[in-house]
Amino acid sequence: MMTDERRGFFAEPDPSDHTGSGSGATPPEEGQNKASGGVAPAPGSVPSAPRVHDRRHASRHVDAEEPIDPEVALAKSQKEAAEHLDDLRRLKAEFENYRKRVLREQTHVVERASRQLVERLLPILDNFELALIAADRTKDYEALVRGVEIVFGELSDLLHKEGLQKIEALGKPFDPTMHEAVLEVGDGPAEGDPVVAEVVRNGYTLKGKVVRPAMVKVVRR
């Protein structure tokens, strides 16, 4: 029969006793975490610092929501508008000066080119005048014709060097961009293609551009 002393040795431990070494004992730190409703930090981790309300941030937020004075905003807008207007006026003045400068340069270029052409025409004009004087003195009209032919050749050579070309129209198909038809001659078929039959007045191109179309008579073939 088991004695009372031995029954006391095998008796179960009291659950209310937290100081025992059994597995049911709870560490003091864990008890504090549970009491405060938090989570126990991991072993070896550093606890985070408590959050503190930043009053300066709140102050800036309040300032940003403050209404803007309408008079201040109007004065600022008027100042910006005046600055933009000054910029536009300055740009307009600069563009006007640029336009005048370009116009002067173009005028000088044209005047210089015209002067060079006139200087090259003067010898031809002198020869023409000499031919007329000689014909008046001698009454030799054959000499006058030869003089005019010489002057005409000199003038043609000069204009050719400047880029002037005569439009070759006789016998060519009619081209409305190069020819100007003044009359249709002959009894060709009405559905035939027009061809230049006679040149009434020569046409010319200057550096590839038509300055005067050739005046022609056409016939259908």
Tab-separated table of C-alpha atoms in Angstrom:
chain	number	residue	atom	x	y	z
A	1	MET	CA	0.000	0.000	0.000
A	2	MET	CA	1.336	3.408	-1.108
A	3	THR	CA	1.925	5.833	1.672
A	4	ASP	CA	0.793	9.466	1.716
A	5	GLU	CA	4.366	10.602	1.428
A	6	ARG	CA	4.888	8.750	-1.826
A	7	ARG	CA	1.570	10.028	-3.198
A	8	GLY	CA	2.773	13.544	-2.505
A	9	PHE	CA	5.935	12.879	-4.471
A	10	PHE	CA	3.980	11.910	-7.609
A	11	ALA	CA	1.370	14.644	-7.209
A	12	GLU	CA	0.799	16.991	-10.265
A	13	PRO	CA	2.286	20.499	-10.057
A	14	ASP	CA	0.042	23.443	-9.289
A	15	PRO	CA	-0.759	25.378	-12.555
A	16	SER	CA	-0.908	28.659	-10.655
A	17	ASP	CA	2.718	28.340	-9.652
A	18	HIS	CA	4.712	30.432	-12.310
A	19	THR	CA	8.002	30.096	-10.559
A	20	GLY	CA	8.412	26.439	-11.305
A	21	SER	CA	10.789	25.042	-13.881
A	22	GLY	CA	8.131	23.119	-15.838
A	23	SER	CA	7.214	23.668	-19.496
A	24	GLY	CA	4.077	25.611	-18.542
A	25	ALA	CA	6.080	28.551	-17.112
A	26	THR	CA	5.826	31.860	-19.034
A	27	PRO	CA	8.850	34.230	-19.268
A	28	PRO	CA	8.313	37.706	-17.822
A	29	GLU	CA	9.002	39.440	-21.174
A	30	GLU	CA	6.379	37.368	-22.974
A	31	GLY	CA	3.878	38.164	-20.313
A	32	GLN	CA	4.528	41.863	-20.693
A	33	ASN	CA	4.131	41.697	-24.488
A	34	LYS	CA	0.862	39.872	-24.195
A	35	ALA	CA	-0.373	42.311	-21.600
A	36	SER	CA	0.409	45.276	-23.858
A	37	GLY	CA	-1.137	43.646	-26.948
A	38	GLY	CA	2.172	43.727	-28.909
A	39	VAL	CA	4.274	41.105	-30.629
A	40	ALA	CA	7.415	39.814	-29.071
A	41	PRO	CA	10.554	40.939	-30.923
A	42	ALA	CA	12.684	38.338	-32.604
A	43	PRO	CA	15.787	37.273	-30.751
A	44	GLY	CA	18.709	39.625	-31.448
A	45	SER	CA	16.534	42.362	-33.085
A	46	VAL	CA	16.584	46.032	-32.045
A	47	PRO	CA	13.221	47.434	-30.991
A	48	SER	CA	11.979	50.352	-33.098
A	49	ALA	CA	11.709	53.831	-31.641
A	50	PRO	CA	8.244	55.096	-30.843
A	51	ARG	CA	6.583	57.309	-33.490
A	52	VAL	CA	6.405	60.987	-32.620
A	53	HIS	CA	3.945	63.363	-34.280
A	54	ASP	CA	5.780	65.980	-36.415
A	55	ARG	CA	4.209	69.319	-35.593
A	56	ARG	CA	6.261	71.126	-38.259
A	57	HIS	CA	4.769	68.932	-41.012
A	58	ALA	CA	1.297	69.655	-39.710
A	59	SER	CA	2.091	73.378	-39.694
A	60	ARG	CA	3.228	73.293	-43.330
A	61	HIS	CA	0.087	71.413	-44.314
A	62	VAL	CA	-2.057	74.054	-42.661
A	63	ASP	CA	-0.124	76.869	-44.385
A	64	ALA	CA	-0.582	75.234	-47.826
A	65	GLU	CA	-4.318	75.247	-47.391
A	66	GLU	CA	-4.477	78.928	-46.513
A	67	PRO	CA	-6.373	80.996	-49.176
A	68	ILE	CA	-4.363	83.260	-51.541
A	69	ASP	CA	-4.999	86.979	-51.398
A	70	PRO	CA	-6.780	87.969	-54.683
A	71	GLU	CA	-5.011	91.335	-54.807
A	72	VAL	CA	-1.605	89.676	-54.534
A	73	ALA	CA	-2.504	87.156	-57.244
A	74	LEU	CA	-3.792	89.948	-59.517
A	75	ALA	CA	-0.648	92.019	-59.031
A	76	LYS	CA	1.512	89.002	-59.835
A	77	SER	CA	-0.480	88.236	-62.999
A	78	GLN	CA	-0.285	91.860	-64.149
A	79	LYS	CA	3.474	91.873	-63.637
A	80	GLU	CA	3.901	88.674	-65.659
A	81	ALA	CA	1.652	90.041	-68.428
A	82	ALA	CA	3.711	93.240	-68.598
A	83	GLU	CA	6.930	91.220	-68.860
A	84	HIS	CA	5.490	89.095	-71.684
A	85	LEU	CA	4.316	92.235	-73.490
A	86	ASP	CA	7.800	93.730	-73.257
A	87	ASP	CA	9.268	90.518	-74.676
A	88	LEU	CA	6.843	90.601	-77.611
A	89	ARG	CA	7.624	94.237	-78.340
A	90	ARG	CA	11.341	93.525	-78.285
A	91	LEU	CA	10.924	90.552	-80.634
A	92	LYS	CA	8.801	92.642	-82.977
A	93	ALA	CA	11.439	95.378	-83.080
A	94	GLU	CA	14.197	92.834	-83.717
A	95	PHE	CA	12.221	91.214	-86.542
A	96	GLU	CA	11.484	94.605	-88.113
A	97	ASN	CA	15.179	95.482	-88.035
A	98	TYR	CA	16.028	92.091	-89.540
A	99	ARG	CA	13.465	92.575	-92.331
A	100	LYS	CA	14.841	96.006	-93.188
A	101	ARG	CA	18.404	94.708	-93.179
A	102	VAL	CA	17.527	91.826	-95.524
A	103	LEU	CA	15.653	94.208	-97.826
A	104	ARG	CA	18.662	96.539	-97.975
A	105	GLU	CA	20.996	93.649	-98.742
A	106	GLN	CA	18.720	92.350	-101.504
A	107	THR	CA	18.438	95.837	-102.976
A	108	HIS	CA	22.218	96.209	-102.961
A	109	VAL	CA	22.633	92.849	-104.695
A	110	VAL	CA	20.156	93.797	-107.433
A	111	GLU	CA	21.722	97.220	-107.883
A	112	ARG	CA	25.201	95.737	-108.085
A	113	ALA	CA	24.090	93.159	-110.663
A	114	SER	CA	22.280	95.816	-112.702
A	115	ARG	CA	25.332	98.054	-112.655
A	116	GLN	CA	27.583	95.251	-113.830
A	117	LEU	CA	25.206	94.461	-116.701
A	118	VAL	CA	24.954	98.110	-117.734
A	119	GLU	CA	28.737	98.455	-117.681
A	120	ARG	CA	28.975	95.513	-120.068
A	121	LEU	CA	26.277	96.992	-122.321
A	122	LEU	CA	27.955	100.374	-122.674
A	123	PRO	CA	30.554	99.251	-125.277
A	124	ILE	CA	27.749	97.785	-127.401
A	125	LEU	CA	25.821	101.033	-127.125
A	126	ASP	CA	28.951	102.935	-128.205
A	127	ASN	CA	29.374	100.712	-131.273
A	128	PHE	CA	25.739	101.169	-132.186
A	129	GLU	CA	26.117	104.936	-131.968
A	130	LEU	CA	29.275	104.876	-134.120
A	131	ALA	CA	27.479	102.816	-136.770
A	132	LEU	CA	24.653	105.350	-136.953
A	133	ILE	CA	27.095	108.276	-137.182
A	134	ALA	CA	29.061	106.591	-139.972
A	135	ALA	CA	25.898	105.789	-141.936
A	136	ASP	CA	24.698	109.385	-141.626
A	137	ARG	CA	28.005	110.752	-142.909
A	138	THR	CA	28.581	108.366	-145.787
A	139	LYS	CA	24.990	107.568	-146.672
A	140	ASP	CA	26.188	104.002	-147.052
A	141	TYR	CA	23.265	101.930	-145.887
A	142	GLU	CA	25.058	98.667	-146.545
A	143	ALA	CA	27.685	99.751	-144.037
A	144	LEU	CA	24.858	100.617	-141.644
A	145	VAL	CA	23.422	97.134	-141.991
A	146	ARG	CA	26.802	95.560	-141.331
A	147	GLY	CA	27.267	97.789	-138.279
A	148	VAL	CA	23.850	96.853	-136.926
A	149	GLU	CA	24.623	93.169	-137.458
A	150	ILE	CA	27.864	93.567	-135.518
A	151	VAL	CA	26.091	95.302	-132.638
A	152	PHE	CA	23.347	92.687	-132.645
A	153	GLY	CA	25.939	89.911	-132.437
A	154	GLU	CA	27.729	91.601	-129.533
A	155	LEU	CA	24.473	92.107	-127.663
A	156	SER	CA	23.388	88.511	-128.251
A	157	ASP	CA	26.721	87.184	-126.990
A	158	LEU	CA	26.506	89.295	-123.853
A	159	LEU	CA	22.964	88.195	-123.038
A	160	HIS	CA	23.880	84.584	-123.769
A	161	LYS	CA	26.658	84.799	-121.184
A	162	GLU	CA	24.081	86.097	-118.691
A	163	GLY	CA	21.972	82.960	-119.231
A	164	LEU	CA	19.550	84.172	-121.917
A	165	GLN	CA	18.545	81.534	-124.479
A	166	LYS	CA	16.279	81.861	-127.508
A	167	ILE	CA	13.397	79.384	-127.649
A	168	GLU	CA	13.686	77.229	-130.764
A	169	ALA	CA	10.045	76.948	-131.825
A	170	LEU	CA	9.844	76.548	-135.624
A	171	GLY	CA	8.661	73.049	-136.572
A	172	LYS	CA	8.332	72.000	-132.917
A	173	PRO	CA	5.146	70.577	-131.366
A	174	PHE	CA	3.120	73.338	-129.785
A	175	ASP	CA	3.938	73.714	-126.078
A	176	PRO	CA	1.667	76.130	-124.178
A	177	THR	CA	4.377	76.657	-121.554
A	178	MET	CA	6.860	77.831	-124.203
A	179	HIS	CA	4.686	79.113	-127.051
A	180	GLU	CA	1.851	81.567	-127.454
A	181	ALA	CA	-0.394	80.748	-130.430
A	182	VAL	CA	-1.810	83.793	-132.182
A	183	LEU	CA	-3.194	82.102	-135.287
A	184	GLU	CA	-3.986	78.661	-136.652
A	185	VAL	CA	-3.203	78.232	-140.346
A	186	GLY	CA	-3.619	75.480	-142.940
A	187	ASP	CA	-6.362	72.951	-143.562
A	188	GLY	CA	-5.053	70.116	-141.440
A	189	PRO	CA	-7.310	67.604	-139.662
A	190	ALA	CA	-9.152	69.013	-136.670
A	191	GLU	CA	-7.986	66.126	-134.476
A	192	GLY	CA	-4.338	66.564	-135.490
A	193	ASP	CA	-1.625	67.779	-133.124
A	194	PRO	CA	-0.688	71.473	-133.468
A	195	VAL	CA	2.806	72.225	-134.723
A	196	VAL	CA	4.553	75.601	-134.921
A	197	ALA	CA	4.425	76.725	-138.545
A	198	GLU	CA	5.811	80.243	-138.149
A	199	VAL	CA	7.479	82.331	-135.436
A	200	VAL	CA	6.016	85.815	-135.176
A	201	ARG	CA	8.215	86.911	-132.268
A	202	ASN	CA	11.057	85.058	-130.617
A	203	GLY	CA	10.731	83.878	-127.050
A	204	TYR	CA	13.508	83.602	-124.474
A	205	THR	CA	14.407	81.751	-121.308
A	206	LEU	CA	16.720	83.044	-118.611
A	207	LYS	CA	18.650	80.307	-116.818
A	208	GLY	CA	15.999	77.750	-117.709
A	209	LYS	CA	12.946	79.873	-116.860
A	210	VAL	CA	10.671	81.370	-119.488
A	211	VAL	CA	10.863	85.159	-119.463
A	212	ARG	CA	8.818	85.536	-122.639
A	213	PRO	CA	7.029	82.811	-124.638
A	214	ALA	CA	7.487	82.651	-128.389
A	215	MET	CA	4.593	84.119	-130.351
A	216	VAL	CA	3.778	81.598	-133.098
A	217	LYS	CA	1.355	80.437	-135.765
A	218	VAL	CA	0.365	76.770	-135.633
A	219	VAL	CA	-0.877	74.173	-138.071
A	220	ARG	CA	-2.448	70.788	-137.343
A	221	ARG	CA	-0.863	67.672	-138.786
